[in-house]
Amino acid sequence: MQLNKAEYAALVKKASPRSAVGRNCVWAFAVGGCICAVGEGLRQWFLAAGYTLSDASLLASVGLIFLSAVTTALGWYQKLASRAGAGTLVPITGFANAVVSPAIEFRCEGLVTGSGAKMFVIAGPVIVYGTLAGSAWGLVWYLIRPYVGGMV
Amino acid sequence: MNYLWAFVVGGGLCVIGQLLIDLTALTPARILVGYVVAGVVLSAAGVYQPLVEFAGAGASVPLLGFGHTLAQGAVRAVELHGLIGVLTGPLAAAAGGITASLLAGFLMALVAHSRDQN
């Protein structure tokens, strides 16, 4: 049977299960919102403890990272992620999960070539492109700074 | 109110990610990379800092906030050290989150390996 691209795409669409986009979005909103609200709670707590605004934000993220690491080790985070989708992926807890999960999974291949290397399977590209984008903006800022003044 | 806006804005940013998963063929790794780079761009455009001031952790906890941190670090380091800040600024600002993640990964690899093989 010969199919052109459009016919094939129509067949794929017919055969694919209807993904419940609406329900997925509600889950992502609720779970992602809850994770951020917990982060806000940590931030307020560190602010009340006398930390500066930027330090309190960092410490709140660190708190969420360790919460994510423990729940990943217990297998709970993956269970939540199967329902919450992007709600557990987009917050910093998703980044931590992407580091911790392969670190545990590849422990059997050793601490160096197993855990040490595989921690960066997803975190690596995030750090690479984030750093490159940040550096590019730094260079642009260096060049336009004399003209726009110290606005930041 | 702080908690409400953190919930709504953080949840909303996650819904955008969910729509990207459901409506496009993007993999989670690509979405994370996209969010960090988008965070740098939004920070450079000057729109992310106001969002952080408005929504607190609702804006700083999603990975867009990680990009914002990288971009802010670049600007601060350029202000303090000039051109060398282009190289040192972004990663230095993100060091806390990255090192915490690596430490968490290492510790969990040490204590949790037997359980995961079940």
PDB file of C-alpha atoms in Angstrom:
ATOM      1  CA  MET A   1       0.000   0.000   0.000  1.00  0.00           C
ATOM      2  CA  GLN A   2       1.394   3.351  -1.038  1.00  0.00           C
ATOM      3  CA  LEU A   3       0.626   6.333   1.202  1.00  0.00           C
ATOM      4  CA  ASN A   4       1.631   9.924   0.860  1.00  0.00           C
ATOM      5  CA  LYS A   5       2.651  11.909   3.940  1.00  0.00           C
ATOM      6  CA  ALA A   6      -0.770  13.477   4.538  1.00  0.00           C
ATOM      7  CA  GLU A   7      -2.596  10.156   4.321  1.00  0.00           C
ATOM      8  CA  TYR A   8      -0.119   8.548   6.699  1.00  0.00           C
ATOM      9  CA  ALA A   9      -0.504  11.419   9.200  1.00  0.00           C
ATOM     10  CA  ALA A  10      -4.292  11.022   9.050  1.00  0.00           C
ATOM     11  CA  LEU A  11      -3.960   7.290   9.744  1.00  0.00           C
ATOM     12  CA  VAL A  12      -1.616   7.906  12.699  1.00  0.00           C
ATOM     13  CA  LYS A  13      -4.033  10.449  14.110  1.00  0.00           C
ATOM     14  CA  LYS A  14      -6.930   7.998  13.807  1.00  0.00           C
ATOM     15  CA  ALA A  15      -4.986   5.174  15.463  1.00  0.00           C
ATOM     16  CA  SER A  16      -3.518   7.252  18.307  1.00  0.00           C
ATOM     17  CA  PRO A  17      -5.372   7.224  21.633  1.00  0.00           C
ATOM     18  CA  ARG A  18      -7.034  10.549  22.393  1.00  0.00           C
ATOM     19  CA  SER A  19      -4.813  12.120  24.995  1.00  0.00           C
ATOM     20  CA  ALA A  20      -6.871  13.775  27.672  1.00  0.00           C
ATOM     21  CA  VAL A  21      -5.194  17.160  27.295  1.00  0.00           C
ATOM     22  CA  GLY A  22      -7.623  18.919  29.599  1.00  0.00           C
ATOM     23  CA  ARG A  23      -7.248  16.437  32.456  1.00  0.00           C
ATOM     24  CA  ASN A  24      -3.445  16.427  32.073  1.00  0.00           C
ATOM     25  CA  CYS A  25      -3.399  20.225  32.310  1.00  0.00           C
ATOM     26  CA  VAL A  26      -5.514  20.218  35.486  1.00  0.00           C
ATOM     27  CA  TRP A  27      -3.100  17.730  37.062  1.00  0.00           C
ATOM     28  CA  ALA A  28      -0.064  19.727  35.932  1.00  0.00           C
ATOM     29  CA  PHE A  29      -1.595  22.957  37.256  1.00  0.00           C
ATOM     30  CA  ALA A  30      -2.542  21.498  40.649  1.00  0.00           C
ATOM     31  CA  VAL A  31       0.667  19.582  41.325  1.00  0.00           C
ATOM     32  CA  GLY A  32       3.007  22.216  39.864  1.00  0.00           C
ATOM     33  CA  GLY A  33       1.140  24.899  41.802  1.00  0.00           C
ATOM     34  CA  CYS A  34       1.439  22.897  45.035  1.00  0.00           C
ATOM     35  CA  ILE A  35       5.197  22.409  44.577  1.00  0.00           C
ATOM     36  CA  CYS A  36       5.612  26.168  44.044  1.00  0.00           C
ATOM     37  CA  ALA A  37       3.410  26.908  47.085  1.00  0.00           C
ATOM     38  CA  VAL A  38       5.616  24.627  49.200  1.00  0.00           C
ATOM     39  CA  GLY A  39       8.617  26.520  47.790  1.00  0.00           C
ATOM     40  CA  GLU A  40       6.932  29.808  48.765  1.00  0.00           C
ATOM     41  CA  GLY A  41       6.414  28.438  52.285  1.00  0.00           C
ATOM     42  CA  LEU A  42      10.114  27.566  52.542  1.00  0.00           C
ATOM     43  CA  ARG A  43      11.037  30.999  51.168  1.00  0.00           C
ATOM     44  CA  GLN A  44       8.866  32.809  53.711  1.00  0.00           C
ATOM     45  CA  TRP A  45      10.365  30.672  56.465  1.00  0.00           C
ATOM     46  CA  PHE A  46      13.947  31.523  55.424  1.00  0.00           C
ATOM     47  CA  LEU A  47      12.996  35.214  55.054  1.00  0.00           C
ATOM     48  CA  ALA A  48      11.587  35.159  58.597  1.00  0.00           C
ATOM     49  CA  ALA A  49      14.843  33.541  59.736  1.00  0.00           C
ATOM     50  CA  GLY A  50      16.675  36.667  58.535  1.00  0.00           C
ATOM     51  CA  TYR A  51      18.093  35.580  55.158  1.00  0.00           C
ATOM     52  CA  THR A  52      18.222  38.057  52.261  1.00  0.00           C
ATOM     53  CA  LEU A  53      15.695  37.755  49.440  1.00  0.00           C
ATOM     54  CA  SER A  54      18.073  36.022  47.007  1.00  0.00           C
ATOM     55  CA  ASP A  55      19.505  33.706  49.683  1.00  0.00           C
ATOM     56  CA  ALA A  56      16.002  32.758  50.847  1.00  0.00           C
ATOM     57  CA  SER A  57      14.988  31.913  47.244  1.00  0.00           C
ATOM     58  CA  LEU A  58      18.107  29.780  46.791  1.00  0.00           C
ATOM     59  CA  LEU A  59      17.570  27.973  50.104  1.00  0.00           C
ATOM     60  CA  ALA A  60      13.921  27.331  49.211  1.00  0.00           C
ATOM     61  CA  SER A  61      15.068  25.749  45.936  1.00  0.00           C
ATOM     62  CA  VAL A  62      17.690  23.680  47.802  1.00  0.00           C
ATOM     63  CA  GLY A  63      14.972  22.512  50.206  1.00  0.00           C
ATOM     64  CA  LEU A  64      12.780  21.428  47.268  1.00  0.00           C
ATOM     65  CA  ILE A  65      15.767  19.701  45.627  1.00  0.00           C
ATOM     66  CA  PHE A  66      16.370  17.557  48.712  1.00  0.00           C
ATOM     67  CA  LEU A  67      12.637  16.840  49.112  1.00  0.00           C
ATOM     68  CA  SER A  68      12.605  15.720  45.480  1.00  0.00           C
ATOM     69  CA  ALA A  69      15.735  13.577  46.015  1.00  0.00           C
ATOM     70  CA  VAL A  70      14.231  11.741  48.986  1.00  0.00           C
ATOM     71  CA  THR A  71      10.856  11.168  47.301  1.00  0.00           C
ATOM     72  CA  THR A  72      12.686  10.013  44.145  1.00  0.00           C
ATOM     73  CA  ALA A  73      14.718   7.511  46.198  1.00  0.00           C
ATOM     74  CA  LEU A  74      11.480   6.223  47.749  1.00  0.00           C
ATOM     75  CA  GLY A  75       9.884   5.890  44.316  1.00  0.00           C
ATOM     76  CA  TRP A  76       7.081   8.336  45.142  1.00  0.00           C
ATOM     77  CA  TYR A  77       8.133  11.116  42.784  1.00  0.00           C
ATOM     78  CA  GLN A  78       7.893   8.866  39.717  1.00  0.00           C
ATOM     79  CA  LYS A  79       4.397   7.767  40.761  1.00  0.00           C
ATOM     80  CA  LEU A  80       3.279  11.382  41.104  1.00  0.00           C
ATOM     81  CA  ALA A  81       4.984  12.261  37.800  1.00  0.00           C
ATOM     82  CA  SER A  82       3.004   9.615  35.896  1.00  0.00           C
ATOM     83  CA  ARG A  83      -0.165  11.621  36.665  1.00  0.00           C
ATOM     84  CA  ALA A  84       1.182  15.159  37.004  1.00  0.00           C
ATOM     85  CA  GLY A  85       3.349  15.261  33.852  1.00  0.00           C
ATOM     86  CA  ALA A  86       4.805  18.732  33.437  1.00  0.00           C
ATOM     87  CA  GLY A  87       3.604  19.610  36.958  1.00  0.00           C
ATOM     88  CA  THR A  88       6.497  17.535  38.286  1.00  0.00           C
ATOM     89  CA  LEU A  89       8.862  18.212  35.354  1.00  0.00           C
ATOM     90  CA  VAL A  90       8.971  22.005  35.104  1.00  0.00           C
ATOM     91  CA  PRO A  91       9.681  22.929  38.769  1.00  0.00           C
ATOM     92  CA  ILE A  92      13.260  22.635  40.084  1.00  0.00           C
ATOM     93  CA  THR A  93      12.146  19.329  41.675  1.00  0.00           C
ATOM     94  CA  GLY A  94      11.940  17.891  38.142  1.00  0.00           C
ATOM     95  CA  PHE A  95      15.552  18.909  37.479  1.00  0.00           C
ATOM     96  CA  ALA A  96      16.594  17.293  40.775  1.00  0.00           C
ATOM     97  CA  ASN A  97      14.632  14.156  39.851  1.00  0.00           C
ATOM     98  CA  ALA A  98      16.445  14.059  36.492  1.00  0.00           C
ATOM     99  CA  VAL A  99      19.780  14.071  38.389  1.00  0.00           C
ATOM    100  CA  VAL A 100      18.902  11.728  41.263  1.00  0.00           C
ATOM    101  CA  SER A 101      16.933   9.103  39.345  1.00  0.00           C
ATOM    102  CA  PRO A 102      19.755   8.011  36.964  1.00  0.00           C
ATOM    103  CA  ALA A 103      22.281   8.370  39.805  1.00  0.00           C
ATOM    104  CA  ILE A 104      20.393   5.644  41.685  1.00  0.00           C
ATOM    105  CA  GLU A 105      19.530   3.582  38.623  1.00  0.00           C
ATOM    106  CA  PHE A 106      23.102   3.382  37.314  1.00  0.00           C
ATOM    107  CA  ARG A 107      24.736   2.847  40.725  1.00  0.00           C
ATOM    108  CA  CYS A 108      25.244  -0.790  39.673  1.00  0.00           C
ATOM    109  CA  GLU A 109      27.632   0.416  36.930  1.00  0.00           C
ATOM    110  CA  GLY A 110      29.835   2.125  39.520  1.00  0.00           C
ATOM    111  CA  LEU A 111      30.046   5.528  41.129  1.00  0.00           C
ATOM    112  CA  VAL A 112      32.211   7.015  38.360  1.00  0.00           C
ATOM    113  CA  THR A 113      31.025   5.707  34.987  1.00  0.00           C
ATOM    114  CA  GLY A 114      27.572   4.836  36.391  1.00  0.00           C
ATOM    115  CA  SER A 115      26.113   7.389  38.797  1.00  0.00           C
ATOM    116  CA  GLY A 116      28.678  10.131  38.155  1.00  0.00           C
ATOM    117  CA  ALA A 117      28.242  10.110  34.392  1.00  0.00           C
ATOM    118  CA  LYS A 118      24.514   9.403  34.120  1.00  0.00           C
ATOM    119  CA  MET A 119      23.561  12.223  36.515  1.00  0.00           C
ATOM    120  CA  PHE A 120      24.210  14.532  33.564  1.00  0.00           C
ATOM    121  CA  VAL A 121      22.125  12.769  30.927  1.00  0.00           C
ATOM    122  CA  ILE A 122      19.360  15.392  31.215  1.00  0.00           C
ATOM    123  CA  ALA A 123      20.978  17.913  33.590  1.00  0.00           C
ATOM    124  CA  GLY A 124      23.987  18.233  31.249  1.00  0.00           C
ATOM    125  CA  PRO A 125      22.144  19.722  28.268  1.00  0.00           C
ATOM    126  CA  VAL A 126      20.144  21.979  30.609  1.00  0.00           C
ATOM    127  CA  ILE A 127      23.358  23.333  32.157  1.00  0.00           C
ATOM    128  CA  VAL A 128      25.134  23.592  28.777  1.00  0.00           C
ATOM    129  CA  TYR A 129      22.443  25.576  26.960  1.00  0.00           C
ATOM    130  CA  GLY A 130      21.441  27.590  30.022  1.00  0.00           C
ATOM    131  CA  THR A 131      25.049  28.648  30.606  1.00  0.00           C
ATOM    132  CA  LEU A 132      25.621  29.439  26.923  1.00  0.00           C
ATOM    133  CA  ALA A 133      22.444  31.536  26.783  1.00  0.00           C
ATOM    134  CA  GLY A 134      23.426  33.303  30.028  1.00  0.00           C
ATOM    135  CA  SER A 135      26.916  34.020  28.697  1.00  0.00           C
ATOM    136  CA  ALA A 136      25.530  35.310  25.416  1.00  0.00           C
ATOM    137  CA  TRP A 137      23.274  37.712  27.332  1.00  0.00           C
ATOM    138  CA  GLY A 138      26.265  38.729  29.493  1.00  0.00           C
ATOM    139  CA  LEU A 139      28.228  39.611  26.360  1.00  0.00           C
ATOM    140  CA  VAL A 140      25.287  41.545  24.909  1.00  0.00           C
ATOM    141  CA  TRP A 141      24.931  43.363  28.242  1.00  0.00           C
ATOM    142  CA  TYR A 142      28.652  44.203  28.222  1.00  0.00           C
ATOM    143  CA  LEU A 143      28.275  45.730  24.758  1.00  0.00           C
ATOM    144  CA  ILE A 144      25.035  47.690  25.291  1.00  0.00           C
ATOM    145  CA  ARG A 145      25.748  48.691  28.913  1.00  0.00           C
ATOM    146  CA  PRO A 146      27.474  52.020  28.064  1.00  0.00           C
ATOM    147  CA  TYR A 147      24.382  53.088  26.127  1.00  0.00           C
ATOM    148  CA  VAL A 148      21.582  51.988  28.428  1.00  0.00           C
ATOM    149  CA  GLY A 149      23.221  52.822  31.786  1.00  0.00           C
ATOM    150  CA  GLY A 150      22.937  50.781  34.978  1.00  0.00           C
ATOM    151  CA  MET A 151      19.303  49.847  34.616  1.00  0.00           C
ATOM    152  CA  VAL A 152      19.627  46.388  36.182  1.00  0.00           C
TER     153      VAL A 152
ATOM    154  CA  MET B   1      -1.899  36.093  48.981  1.00  0.00           C
ATOM    155  CA  ASN B   2       1.760  35.162  48.504  1.00  0.00           C
ATOM    156  CA  TYR B   3       0.821  31.490  48.452  1.00  0.00           C
ATOM    157  CA  LEU B   4      -2.115  31.982  46.085  1.00  0.00           C
ATOM    158  CA  TRP B   5      -0.019  33.784  43.466  1.00  0.00           C
ATOM    159  CA  ALA B   6       2.857  31.317  43.854  1.00  0.00           C
ATOM    160  CA  PHE B   7       0.340  28.508  43.255  1.00  0.00           C
ATOM    161  CA  VAL B   8      -1.399  30.156  40.294  1.00  0.00           C
ATOM    162  CA  VAL B   9       1.712  31.408  38.482  1.00  0.00           C
ATOM    163  CA  GLY B  10       3.740  28.236  39.177  1.00  0.00           C
ATOM    164  CA  GLY B  11       0.808  26.060  38.125  1.00  0.00           C
ATOM    165  CA  GLY B  12       0.262  28.146  34.999  1.00  0.00           C
ATOM    166  CA  LEU B  13       3.894  27.770  33.929  1.00  0.00           C
ATOM    167  CA  CYS B  14       3.503  23.992  34.376  1.00  0.00           C
ATOM    168  CA  VAL B  15       0.352  23.973  32.207  1.00  0.00           C
ATOM    169  CA  ILE B  16       2.373  25.554  29.374  1.00  0.00           C
ATOM    170  CA  GLY B  17       4.847  22.672  29.724  1.00  0.00           C
ATOM    171  CA  GLN B  18       1.984  20.147  29.724  1.00  0.00           C
ATOM    172  CA  LEU B  19       0.564  21.645  26.522  1.00  0.00           C
ATOM    173  CA  LEU B  20       4.025  21.360  24.944  1.00  0.00           C
ATOM    174  CA  ILE B  21       4.122  17.660  25.935  1.00  0.00           C
ATOM    175  CA  ASP B  22       0.593  16.889  24.731  1.00  0.00           C
ATOM    176  CA  LEU B  23       0.417  18.987  21.578  1.00  0.00           C
ATOM    177  CA  THR B  24       3.988  18.736  20.263  1.00  0.00           C
ATOM    178  CA  ALA B  25       6.537  15.946  19.967  1.00  0.00           C
ATOM    179  CA  LEU B  26       8.963  17.597  22.411  1.00  0.00           C
ATOM    180  CA  THR B  27      10.637  15.233  24.896  1.00  0.00           C
ATOM    181  CA  PRO B  28      10.983  16.199  28.578  1.00  0.00           C
ATOM    182  CA  ALA B  29      14.717  16.884  28.163  1.00  0.00           C
ATOM    183  CA  ARG B  30      14.020  19.328  25.331  1.00  0.00           C
ATOM    184  CA  ILE B  31      11.301  21.028  27.365  1.00  0.00           C
ATOM    185  CA  LEU B  32      13.685  21.513  30.312  1.00  0.00           C
ATOM    186  CA  VAL B  33      16.361  22.960  28.004  1.00  0.00           C
ATOM    187  CA  GLY B  34      13.720  25.172  26.377  1.00  0.00           C
ATOM    188  CA  TYR B  35      12.490  26.446  29.745  1.00  0.00           C
ATOM    189  CA  VAL B  36      15.983  27.383  30.943  1.00  0.00           C
ATOM    190  CA  VAL B  37      16.868  29.182  27.695  1.00  0.00           C
ATOM    191  CA  ALA B  38      13.453  30.893  27.679  1.00  0.00           C
ATOM    192  CA  GLY B  39      14.140  32.004  31.265  1.00  0.00           C
ATOM    193  CA  VAL B  40      17.387  33.644  30.131  1.00  0.00           C
ATOM    194  CA  VAL B  41      15.568  35.402  27.266  1.00  0.00           C
ATOM    195  CA  LEU B  42      12.674  36.601  29.471  1.00  0.00           C
ATOM    196  CA  SER B  43      15.148  37.828  32.081  1.00  0.00           C
ATOM    197  CA  ALA B  44      17.143  39.683  29.427  1.00  0.00           C
ATOM    198  CA  ALA B  45      13.914  41.250  28.139  1.00  0.00           C
ATOM    199  CA  GLY B  46      13.318  42.536  31.669  1.00  0.00           C
ATOM    200  CA  VAL B  47       9.992  40.767  32.197  1.00  0.00           C
ATOM    201  CA  TYR B  48      11.039  37.961  34.565  1.00  0.00           C
ATOM    202  CA  GLN B  49      12.255  39.986  37.546  1.00  0.00           C
ATOM    203  CA  PRO B  50       8.835  41.691  37.921  1.00  0.00           C
ATOM    204  CA  LEU B  51       7.199  38.236  37.772  1.00  0.00           C
ATOM    205  CA  VAL B  52       9.516  36.967  40.540  1.00  0.00           C
ATOM    206  CA  GLU B  53       8.653  40.001  42.668  1.00  0.00           C
ATOM    207  CA  PHE B  54       4.950  39.339  42.059  1.00  0.00           C
ATOM    208  CA  ALA B  55       4.778  35.545  42.414  1.00  0.00           C
ATOM    209  CA  GLY B  56       7.829  34.677  44.516  1.00  0.00           C
ATOM    210  CA  ALA B  57       8.508  30.953  44.394  1.00  0.00           C
ATOM    211  CA  GLY B  58       5.802  30.621  41.732  1.00  0.00           C
ATOM    212  CA  ALA B  59       8.298  32.204  39.327  1.00  0.00           C
ATOM    213  CA  SER B  60      11.639  31.182  40.882  1.00  0.00           C
ATOM    214  CA  VAL B  61      10.884  27.450  41.347  1.00  0.00           C
ATOM    215  CA  PRO B  62       9.954  26.568  37.717  1.00  0.00           C
ATOM    216  CA  LEU B  63      13.042  26.103  35.528  1.00  0.00           C
ATOM    217  CA  LEU B  64      12.420  29.493  33.919  1.00  0.00           C
ATOM    218  CA  GLY B  65      13.663  30.853  37.249  1.00  0.00           C
ATOM    219  CA  PHE B  66      16.875  28.882  36.819  1.00  0.00           C
ATOM    220  CA  GLY B  67      17.418  30.667  33.484  1.00  0.00           C
ATOM    221  CA  HIS B  68      16.629  33.974  35.185  1.00  0.00           C
ATOM    222  CA  THR B  69      19.317  33.218  37.797  1.00  0.00           C
ATOM    223  CA  LEU B  70      21.869  32.469  35.040  1.00  0.00           C
ATOM    224  CA  ALA B  71      21.051  35.713  33.215  1.00  0.00           C
ATOM    225  CA  GLN B  72      21.119  37.814  36.395  1.00  0.00           C
ATOM    226  CA  GLY B  73      24.460  36.258  37.338  1.00  0.00           C
ATOM    227  CA  ALA B  74      25.885  37.259  33.952  1.00  0.00           C
ATOM    228  CA  VAL B  75      24.752  40.882  34.356  1.00  0.00           C
ATOM    229  CA  ARG B  76      26.003  41.169  37.961  1.00  0.00           C
ATOM    230  CA  ALA B  77      29.409  39.684  37.111  1.00  0.00           C
ATOM    231  CA  VAL B  78      29.798  41.986  34.088  1.00  0.00           C
ATOM    232  CA  GLU B  79      28.944  44.970  36.319  1.00  0.00           C
ATOM    233  CA  LEU B  80      31.532  43.881  38.903  1.00  0.00           C
ATOM    234  CA  HIS B  81      34.338  42.397  36.812  1.00  0.00           C
ATOM    235  CA  GLY B  82      33.786  43.540  33.224  1.00  0.00           C
ATOM    236  CA  LEU B  83      34.214  41.193  30.266  1.00  0.00           C
ATOM    237  CA  ILE B  84      35.490  38.250  32.364  1.00  0.00           C
ATOM    238  CA  GLY B  85      32.051  38.199  33.994  1.00  0.00           C
ATOM    239  CA  VAL B  86      30.633  36.827  30.726  1.00  0.00           C
ATOM    240  CA  LEU B  87      32.484  33.586  31.538  1.00  0.00           C
ATOM    241  CA  THR B  88      32.203  33.520  35.323  1.00  0.00           C
ATOM    242  CA  GLY B  89      28.777  35.025  36.010  1.00  0.00           C
ATOM    243  CA  PRO B  90      26.113  32.544  34.831  1.00  0.00           C
ATOM    244  CA  LEU B  91      27.451  29.337  36.380  1.00  0.00           C
ATOM    245  CA  ALA B  92      28.533  31.057  39.587  1.00  0.00           C
ATOM    246  CA  ALA B  93      24.973  32.286  40.141  1.00  0.00           C
ATOM    247  CA  ALA B  94      23.535  28.823  39.465  1.00  0.00           C
ATOM    248  CA  ALA B  95      26.174  26.987  41.528  1.00  0.00           C
ATOM    249  CA  GLY B  96      23.944  26.594  44.589  1.00  0.00           C
ATOM    250  CA  GLY B  97      21.149  24.759  42.787  1.00  0.00           C
ATOM    251  CA  ILE B  98      23.473  22.642  40.632  1.00  0.00           C
ATOM    252  CA  THR B  99      25.727  21.601  43.524  1.00  0.00           C
ATOM    253  CA  ALA B 100      22.719  20.786  45.732  1.00  0.00           C
ATOM    254  CA  SER B 101      21.318  18.562  42.948  1.00  0.00           C
ATOM    255  CA  LEU B 102      24.652  16.773  42.441  1.00  0.00           C
ATOM    256  CA  LEU B 103      25.098  16.278  46.185  1.00  0.00           C
ATOM    257  CA  ALA B 104      21.541  14.930  46.469  1.00  0.00           C
ATOM    258  CA  GLY B 105      22.152  12.586  43.524  1.00  0.00           C
ATOM    259  CA  PHE B 106      25.409  11.286  45.006  1.00  0.00           C
ATOM    260  CA  LEU B 107      23.949  10.738  48.481  1.00  0.00           C
ATOM    261  CA  MET B 108      20.873   8.956  47.113  1.00  0.00           C
ATOM    262  CA  ALA B 109      23.076   6.766  44.881  1.00  0.00           C
ATOM    263  CA  LEU B 110      24.933   5.681  48.019  1.00  0.00           C
ATOM    264  CA  VAL B 111      21.909   4.897  50.193  1.00  0.00           C
ATOM    265  CA  ALA B 112      19.180   3.901  47.732  1.00  0.00           C
ATOM    266  CA  HIS B 113      20.877   1.556  45.241  1.00  0.00           C
ATOM    267  CA  SER B 114      19.652  -1.765  46.599  1.00  0.00           C
ATOM    268  CA  ARG B 115      15.999  -0.704  46.676  1.00  0.00           C
ATOM    269  CA  ASP B 116      15.909   0.453  43.062  1.00  0.00           C
ATOM    270  CA  GLN B 117      16.912  -2.948  41.703  1.00  0.00           C
ATOM    271  CA  ASN B 118      13.765  -4.634  42.989  1.00  0.00           C
TER     272      ASN B 118
END
